[in-house]
mmCIF file of C-alpha atoms in Angstrom:
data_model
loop_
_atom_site.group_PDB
_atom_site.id
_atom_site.type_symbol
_atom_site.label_atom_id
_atom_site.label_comp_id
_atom_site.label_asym_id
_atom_site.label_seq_id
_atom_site.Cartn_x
_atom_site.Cartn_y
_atom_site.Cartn_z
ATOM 1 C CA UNK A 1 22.262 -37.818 -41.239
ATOM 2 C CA UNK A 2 19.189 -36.175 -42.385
ATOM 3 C CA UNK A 3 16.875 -39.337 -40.913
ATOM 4 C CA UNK A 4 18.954 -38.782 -37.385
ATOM 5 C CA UNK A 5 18.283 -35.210 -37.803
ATOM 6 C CA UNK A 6 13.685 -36.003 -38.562
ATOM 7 C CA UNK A 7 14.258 -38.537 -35.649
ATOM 8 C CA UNK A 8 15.559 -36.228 -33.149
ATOM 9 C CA UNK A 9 13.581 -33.312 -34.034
ATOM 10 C CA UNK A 10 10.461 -36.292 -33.629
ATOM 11 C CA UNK A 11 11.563 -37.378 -30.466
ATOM 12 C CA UNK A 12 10.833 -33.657 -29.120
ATOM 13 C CA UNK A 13 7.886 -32.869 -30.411
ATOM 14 C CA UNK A 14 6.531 -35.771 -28.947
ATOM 15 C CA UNK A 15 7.973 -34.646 -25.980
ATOM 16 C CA UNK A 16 7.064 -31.347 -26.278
ATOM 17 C CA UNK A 17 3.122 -32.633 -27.084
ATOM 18 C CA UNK A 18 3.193 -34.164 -23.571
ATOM 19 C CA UNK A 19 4.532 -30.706 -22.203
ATOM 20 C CA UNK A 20 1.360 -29.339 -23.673
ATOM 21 C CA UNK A 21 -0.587 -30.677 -21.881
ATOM 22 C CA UNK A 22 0.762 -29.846 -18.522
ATOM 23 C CA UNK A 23 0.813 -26.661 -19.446
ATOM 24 C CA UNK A 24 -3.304 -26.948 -20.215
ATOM 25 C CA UNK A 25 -3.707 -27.616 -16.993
ATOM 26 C CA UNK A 26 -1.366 -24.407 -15.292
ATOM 27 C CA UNK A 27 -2.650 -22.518 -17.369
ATOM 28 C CA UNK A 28 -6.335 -23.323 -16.830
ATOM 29 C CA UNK A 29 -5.239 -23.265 -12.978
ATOM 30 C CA UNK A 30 -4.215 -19.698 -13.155
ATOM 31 C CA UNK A 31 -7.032 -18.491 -15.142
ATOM 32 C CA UNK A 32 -9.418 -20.239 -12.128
ATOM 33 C CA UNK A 33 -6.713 -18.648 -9.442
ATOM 34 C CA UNK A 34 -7.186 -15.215 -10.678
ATOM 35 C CA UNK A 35 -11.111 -15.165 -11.113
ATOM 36 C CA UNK A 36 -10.978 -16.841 -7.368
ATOM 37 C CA UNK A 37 -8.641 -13.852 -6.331
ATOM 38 C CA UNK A 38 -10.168 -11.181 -7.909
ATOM 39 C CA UNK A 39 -13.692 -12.046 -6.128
ATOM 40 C CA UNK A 40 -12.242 -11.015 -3.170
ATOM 41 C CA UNK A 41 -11.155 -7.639 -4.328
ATOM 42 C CA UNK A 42 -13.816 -6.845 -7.053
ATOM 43 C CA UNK A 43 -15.165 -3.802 -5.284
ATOM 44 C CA UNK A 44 -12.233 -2.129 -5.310
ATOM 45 C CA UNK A 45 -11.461 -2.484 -9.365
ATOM 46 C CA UNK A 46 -14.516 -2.153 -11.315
ATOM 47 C CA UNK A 47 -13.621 -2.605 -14.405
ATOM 48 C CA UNK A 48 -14.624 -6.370 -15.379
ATOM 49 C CA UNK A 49 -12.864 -6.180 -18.743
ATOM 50 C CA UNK A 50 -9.178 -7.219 -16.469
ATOM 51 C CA UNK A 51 -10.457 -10.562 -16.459
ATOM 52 C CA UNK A 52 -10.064 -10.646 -20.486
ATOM 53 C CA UNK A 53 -6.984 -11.721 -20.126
ATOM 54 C CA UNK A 54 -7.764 -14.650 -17.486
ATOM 55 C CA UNK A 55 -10.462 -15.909 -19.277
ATOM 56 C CA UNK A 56 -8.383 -16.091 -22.726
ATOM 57 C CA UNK A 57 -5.407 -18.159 -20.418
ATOM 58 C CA UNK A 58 -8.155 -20.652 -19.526
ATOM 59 C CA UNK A 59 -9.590 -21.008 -22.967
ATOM 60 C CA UNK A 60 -5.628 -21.168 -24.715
ATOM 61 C CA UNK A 61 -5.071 -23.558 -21.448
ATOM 62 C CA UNK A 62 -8.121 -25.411 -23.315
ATOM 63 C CA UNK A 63 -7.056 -25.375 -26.414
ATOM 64 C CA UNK A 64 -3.446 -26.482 -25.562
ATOM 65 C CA UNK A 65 -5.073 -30.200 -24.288
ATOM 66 C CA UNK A 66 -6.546 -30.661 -27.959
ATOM 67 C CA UNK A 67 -3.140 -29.366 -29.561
ATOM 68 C CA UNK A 68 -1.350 -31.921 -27.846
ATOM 69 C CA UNK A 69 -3.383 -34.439 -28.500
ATOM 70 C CA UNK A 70 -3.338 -33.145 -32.495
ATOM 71 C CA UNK A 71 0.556 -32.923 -32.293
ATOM 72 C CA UNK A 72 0.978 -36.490 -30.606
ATOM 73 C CA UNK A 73 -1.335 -38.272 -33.288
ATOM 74 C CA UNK A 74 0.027 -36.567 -36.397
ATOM 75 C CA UNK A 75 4.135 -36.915 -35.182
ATOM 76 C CA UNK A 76 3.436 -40.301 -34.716
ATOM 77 C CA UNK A 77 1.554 -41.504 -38.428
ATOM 78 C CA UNK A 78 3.854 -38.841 -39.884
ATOM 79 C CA UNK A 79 0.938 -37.007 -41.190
ATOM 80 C CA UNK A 80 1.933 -33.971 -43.275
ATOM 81 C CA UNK A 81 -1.567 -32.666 -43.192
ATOM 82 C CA UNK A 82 -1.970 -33.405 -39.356
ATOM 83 C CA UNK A 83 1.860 -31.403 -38.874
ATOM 84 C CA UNK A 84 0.600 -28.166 -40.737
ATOM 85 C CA UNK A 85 -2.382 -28.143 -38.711
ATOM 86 C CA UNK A 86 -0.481 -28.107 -35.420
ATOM 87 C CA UNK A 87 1.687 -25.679 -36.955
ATOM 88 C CA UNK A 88 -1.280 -22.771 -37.810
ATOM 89 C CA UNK A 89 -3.158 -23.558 -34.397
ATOM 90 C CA UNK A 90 0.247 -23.167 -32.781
ATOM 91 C CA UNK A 91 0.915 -20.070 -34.328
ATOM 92 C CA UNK A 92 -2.676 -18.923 -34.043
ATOM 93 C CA UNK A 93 -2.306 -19.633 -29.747
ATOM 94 C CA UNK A 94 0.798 -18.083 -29.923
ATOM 95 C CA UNK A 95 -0.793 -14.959 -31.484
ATOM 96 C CA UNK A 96 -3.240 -14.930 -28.823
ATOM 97 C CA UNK A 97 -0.827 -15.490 -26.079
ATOM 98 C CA UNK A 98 1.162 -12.255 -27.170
ATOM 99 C CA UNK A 99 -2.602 -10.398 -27.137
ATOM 100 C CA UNK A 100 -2.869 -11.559 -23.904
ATOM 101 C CA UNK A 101 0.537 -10.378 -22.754
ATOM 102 C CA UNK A 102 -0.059 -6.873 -23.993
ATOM 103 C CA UNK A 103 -3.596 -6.747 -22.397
ATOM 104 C CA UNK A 104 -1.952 -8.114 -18.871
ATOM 105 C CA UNK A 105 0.684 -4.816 -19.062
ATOM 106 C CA UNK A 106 -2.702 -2.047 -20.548
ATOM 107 C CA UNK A 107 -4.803 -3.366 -17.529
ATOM 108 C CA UNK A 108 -1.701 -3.506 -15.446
ATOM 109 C CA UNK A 109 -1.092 -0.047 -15.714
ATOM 110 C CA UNK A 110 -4.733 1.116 -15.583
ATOM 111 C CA UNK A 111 -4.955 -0.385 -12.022
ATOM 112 C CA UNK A 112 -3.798 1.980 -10.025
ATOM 113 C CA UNK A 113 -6.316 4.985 -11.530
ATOM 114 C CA UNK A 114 -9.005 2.077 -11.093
ATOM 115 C CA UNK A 115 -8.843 1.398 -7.296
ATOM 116 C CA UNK A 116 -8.004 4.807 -6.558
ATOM 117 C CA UNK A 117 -11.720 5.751 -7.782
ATOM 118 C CA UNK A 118 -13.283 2.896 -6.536
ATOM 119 C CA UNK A 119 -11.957 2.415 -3.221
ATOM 120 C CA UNK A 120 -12.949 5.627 -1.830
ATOM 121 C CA UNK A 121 -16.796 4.775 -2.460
ATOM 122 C CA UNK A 122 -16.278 1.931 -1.031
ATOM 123 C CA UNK A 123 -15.196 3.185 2.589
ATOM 124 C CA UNK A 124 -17.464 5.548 2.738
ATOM 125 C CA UNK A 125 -20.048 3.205 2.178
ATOM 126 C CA UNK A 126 -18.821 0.931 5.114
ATOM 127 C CA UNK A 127 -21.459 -0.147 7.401
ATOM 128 C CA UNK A 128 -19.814 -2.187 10.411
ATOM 129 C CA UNK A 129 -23.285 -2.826 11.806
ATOM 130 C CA UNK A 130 -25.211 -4.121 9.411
ATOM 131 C CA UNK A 131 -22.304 -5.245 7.053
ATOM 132 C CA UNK A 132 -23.195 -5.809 3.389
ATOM 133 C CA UNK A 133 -21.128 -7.308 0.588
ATOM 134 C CA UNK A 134 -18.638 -4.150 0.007
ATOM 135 C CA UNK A 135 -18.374 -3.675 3.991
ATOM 136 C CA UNK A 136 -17.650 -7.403 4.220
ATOM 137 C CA UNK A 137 -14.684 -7.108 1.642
ATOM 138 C CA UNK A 138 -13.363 -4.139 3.399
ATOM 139 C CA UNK A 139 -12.879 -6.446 6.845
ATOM 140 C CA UNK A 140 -11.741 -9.065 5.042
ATOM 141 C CA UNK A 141 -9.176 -7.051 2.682
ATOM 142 C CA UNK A 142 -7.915 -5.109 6.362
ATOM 143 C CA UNK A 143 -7.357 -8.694 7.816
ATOM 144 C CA UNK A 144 -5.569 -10.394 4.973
ATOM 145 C CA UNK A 145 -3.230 -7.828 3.593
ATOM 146 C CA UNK A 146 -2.572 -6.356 7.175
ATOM 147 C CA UNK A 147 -3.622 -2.829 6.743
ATOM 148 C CA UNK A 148 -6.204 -0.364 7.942
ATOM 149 C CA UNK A 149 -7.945 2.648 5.829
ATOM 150 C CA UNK A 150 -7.196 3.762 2.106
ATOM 151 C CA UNK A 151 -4.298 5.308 3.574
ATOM 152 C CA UNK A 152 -3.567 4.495 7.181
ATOM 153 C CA UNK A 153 -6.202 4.697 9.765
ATOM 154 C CA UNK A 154 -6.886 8.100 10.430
ATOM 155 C CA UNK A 155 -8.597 8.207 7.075
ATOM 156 C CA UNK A 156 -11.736 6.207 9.402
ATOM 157 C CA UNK A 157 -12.333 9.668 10.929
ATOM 158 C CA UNK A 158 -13.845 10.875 7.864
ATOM 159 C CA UNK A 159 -16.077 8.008 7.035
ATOM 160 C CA UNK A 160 -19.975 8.428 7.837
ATOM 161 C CA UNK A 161 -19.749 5.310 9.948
ATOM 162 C CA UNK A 162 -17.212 6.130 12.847
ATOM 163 C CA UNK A 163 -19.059 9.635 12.877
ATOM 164 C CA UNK A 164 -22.247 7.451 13.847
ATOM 165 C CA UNK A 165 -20.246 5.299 16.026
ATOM 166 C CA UNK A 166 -19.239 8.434 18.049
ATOM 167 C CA UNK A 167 -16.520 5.793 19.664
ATOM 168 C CA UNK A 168 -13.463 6.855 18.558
ATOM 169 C CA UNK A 169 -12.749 3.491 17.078
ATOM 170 C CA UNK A 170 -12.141 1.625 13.772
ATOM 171 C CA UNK A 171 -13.647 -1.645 12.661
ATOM 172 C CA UNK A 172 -11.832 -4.302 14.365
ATOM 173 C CA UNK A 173 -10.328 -5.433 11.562
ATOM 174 C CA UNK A 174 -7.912 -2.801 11.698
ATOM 175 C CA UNK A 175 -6.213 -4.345 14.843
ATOM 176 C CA UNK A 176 -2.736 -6.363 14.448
ATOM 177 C CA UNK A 177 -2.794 -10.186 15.108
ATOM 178 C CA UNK A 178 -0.702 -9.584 18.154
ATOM 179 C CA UNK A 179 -2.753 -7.222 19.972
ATOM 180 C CA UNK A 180 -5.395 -9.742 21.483
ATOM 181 C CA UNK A 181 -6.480 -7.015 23.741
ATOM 182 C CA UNK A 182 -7.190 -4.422 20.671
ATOM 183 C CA UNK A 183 -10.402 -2.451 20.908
ATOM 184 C CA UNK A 184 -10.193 -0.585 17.624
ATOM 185 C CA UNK A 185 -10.009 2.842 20.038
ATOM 186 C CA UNK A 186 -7.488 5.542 18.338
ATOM 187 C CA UNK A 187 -6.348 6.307 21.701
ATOM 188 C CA UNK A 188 -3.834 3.306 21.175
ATOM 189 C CA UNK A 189 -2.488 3.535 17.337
ATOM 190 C CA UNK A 190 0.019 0.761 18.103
ATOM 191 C CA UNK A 191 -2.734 -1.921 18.319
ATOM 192 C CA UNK A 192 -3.904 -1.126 14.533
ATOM 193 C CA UNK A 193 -2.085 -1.693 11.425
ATOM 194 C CA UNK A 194 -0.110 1.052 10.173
ATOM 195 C CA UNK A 195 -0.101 0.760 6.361
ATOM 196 C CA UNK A 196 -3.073 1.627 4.186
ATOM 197 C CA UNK A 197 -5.065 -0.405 1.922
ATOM 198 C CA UNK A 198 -5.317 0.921 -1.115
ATOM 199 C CA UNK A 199 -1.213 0.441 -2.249
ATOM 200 C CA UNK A 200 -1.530 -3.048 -1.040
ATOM 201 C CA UNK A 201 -5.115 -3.877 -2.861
ATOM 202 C CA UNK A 202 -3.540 -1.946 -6.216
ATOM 203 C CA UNK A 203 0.418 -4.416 -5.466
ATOM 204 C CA UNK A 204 -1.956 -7.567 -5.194
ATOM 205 C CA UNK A 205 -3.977 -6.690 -8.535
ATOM 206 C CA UNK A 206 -0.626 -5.958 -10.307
ATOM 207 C CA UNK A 207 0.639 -9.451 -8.936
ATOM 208 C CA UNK A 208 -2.541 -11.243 -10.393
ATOM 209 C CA UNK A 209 -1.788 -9.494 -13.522
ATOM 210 C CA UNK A 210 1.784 -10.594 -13.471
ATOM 211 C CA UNK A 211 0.736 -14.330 -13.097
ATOM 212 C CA UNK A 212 -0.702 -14.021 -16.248
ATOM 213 C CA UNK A 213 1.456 -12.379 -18.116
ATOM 214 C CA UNK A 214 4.744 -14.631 -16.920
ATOM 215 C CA UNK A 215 2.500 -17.394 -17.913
ATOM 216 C CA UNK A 216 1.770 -16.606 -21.264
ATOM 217 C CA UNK A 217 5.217 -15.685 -21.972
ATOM 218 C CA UNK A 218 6.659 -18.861 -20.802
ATOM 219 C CA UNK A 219 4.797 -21.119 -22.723
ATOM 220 C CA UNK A 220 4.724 -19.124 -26.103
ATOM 221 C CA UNK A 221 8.765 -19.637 -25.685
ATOM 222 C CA UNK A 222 7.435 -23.320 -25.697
ATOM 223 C CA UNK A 223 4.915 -23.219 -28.632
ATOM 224 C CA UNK A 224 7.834 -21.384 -30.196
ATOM 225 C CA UNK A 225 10.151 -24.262 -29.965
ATOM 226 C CA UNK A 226 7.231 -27.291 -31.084
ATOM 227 C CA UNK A 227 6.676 -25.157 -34.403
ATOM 228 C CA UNK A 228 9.970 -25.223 -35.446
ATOM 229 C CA UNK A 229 10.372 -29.089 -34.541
ATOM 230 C CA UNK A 230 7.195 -29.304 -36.656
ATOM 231 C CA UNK A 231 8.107 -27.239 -39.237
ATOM 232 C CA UNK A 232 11.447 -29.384 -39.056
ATOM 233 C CA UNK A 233 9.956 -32.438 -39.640
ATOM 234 C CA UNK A 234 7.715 -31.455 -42.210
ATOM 235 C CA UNK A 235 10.456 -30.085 -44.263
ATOM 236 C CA UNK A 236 12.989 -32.841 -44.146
ATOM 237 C CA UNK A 237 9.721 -34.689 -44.572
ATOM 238 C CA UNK A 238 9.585 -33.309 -48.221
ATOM 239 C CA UNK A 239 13.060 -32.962 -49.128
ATOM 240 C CA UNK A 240 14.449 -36.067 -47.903
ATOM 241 C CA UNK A 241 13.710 -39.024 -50.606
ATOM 242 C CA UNK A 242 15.167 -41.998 -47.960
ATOM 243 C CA UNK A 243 12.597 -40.496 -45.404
ATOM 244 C CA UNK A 244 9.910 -41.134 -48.049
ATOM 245 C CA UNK A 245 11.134 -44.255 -49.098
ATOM 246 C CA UNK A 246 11.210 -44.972 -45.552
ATOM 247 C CA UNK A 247 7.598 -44.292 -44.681
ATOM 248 C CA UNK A 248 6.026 -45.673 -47.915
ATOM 249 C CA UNK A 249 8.133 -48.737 -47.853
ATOM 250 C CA UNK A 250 9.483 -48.692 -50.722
ATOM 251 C CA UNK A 251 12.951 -49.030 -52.685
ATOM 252 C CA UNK A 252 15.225 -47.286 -54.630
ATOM 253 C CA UNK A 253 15.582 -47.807 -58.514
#
């Protein structure tokens, strides 16, 4: 019974191993998907200390590929040493996992304050003529998330730019998909995007953040469930003397 029991408990950590290492590779792919995303948006949060958290997914996603491989070598020569190994690393990536949860909910919550600050420079600082890097990643934020202005498009009337303009107009990235005729010109309000920017840019940051932290949760759950198959098998592993005799080869008196 206790053989079916180390057998069974075997058969899933193996399996589990193999789950590893997909999950090296998610989890390296959202690390990479929220550095790519937060390019795009890096003028409005300035606080480089959010990605923390993505670059400590990439290097557990990292360090998930060698526990695998660890876990798959030392289930299968039923390597006491090799099991307690993958038991502490486990433990010490879960550890870090739960870090990186708690630091995905701190930043999380600091976002809001963060673009508030930052994306008021940032407008005012918009030059549709010659555009530069932050100008640039206004247009392109107005375009993707659909919006115009920090808080709708009026807030373009107090930005240095349309007073130098003198054209009654906002960038052209402000206009909806729809209106192919769209000018930019405030006389016709229905042409331009309604919503502001700034709720949207601080919702996509919070979404980033989320990735993360749904992430790390979901595959702690898993690294929960391969230590106690470990710890399992290393147990029975001790206690059981037909196990032994079954490893070693041997008989009984």
């Amino acid at each position: 019974m206790g053989q079916c029991g180390i057998t069974s408990s075997k058969t899933v950590l193996v399996f589990l191993n193999l789950i590893f290492w997909g999950a090296a590779g998610i989890l390296c792919y959202v690390g990479a998907y929220v550095f790519i995303t937060y390019d795009d948006y890096d003028h409005f949060f300035e606080d480089v200390y959010t990605l923390f958290p993505a670059v400590v997914i990439i290097a557990v996603g990292a360090l998930l590929f060698i526990i695998g491989l660890i876990g798959c070598c030392a289930t299968i020569r039923e390597s006491r040493c090799g099991l307690a190994t993958f038991v502490f690393i486990l433990l010490l990536v879960f550890v870090t996992e739960v870090v990186v949860v708690v630091l995905g909910y701190v930043y999380r919550a600091k976002v809001e304050n963060e673009v508030d600050r930052s994306i008021q420079k940032v407008y005012k600082t918009y030059n549709g003529t010659n555009p530069d890097a932050a100008s640039r990643a206004i247009d392109y934020v107005q375009r993707q998330l659909h919006c115009c202005g920090i808080h709708n498009y009026s807030d373009w009337e107090n930005t240095d730019w349309f007073k130098e303009t003198k054209n009654q107009s906002v960038p052209l990235s402000c206009c909806r998909e729809t209106a192919k005729s769209c000018n930019g010109s405030l006389a016709n309000p229905s042409d331009l995007y309604a919503e502001g920017c700034e709720a949207l840019v601080v919702k996509k940051l919070q979404e980033i953040l989320m990735h993360i932290i749904w992430a790390a949760l979901a595959f702690a759950a898993i690294q929960l469930l391969g230590m106690l198959c470990a710890c399992i098998v290393l147990c029975r592993r001790s206690r059981d003397p037909a196990y032994e005799l079954l490893i070693t080869g041997g008989t009984y008196a």
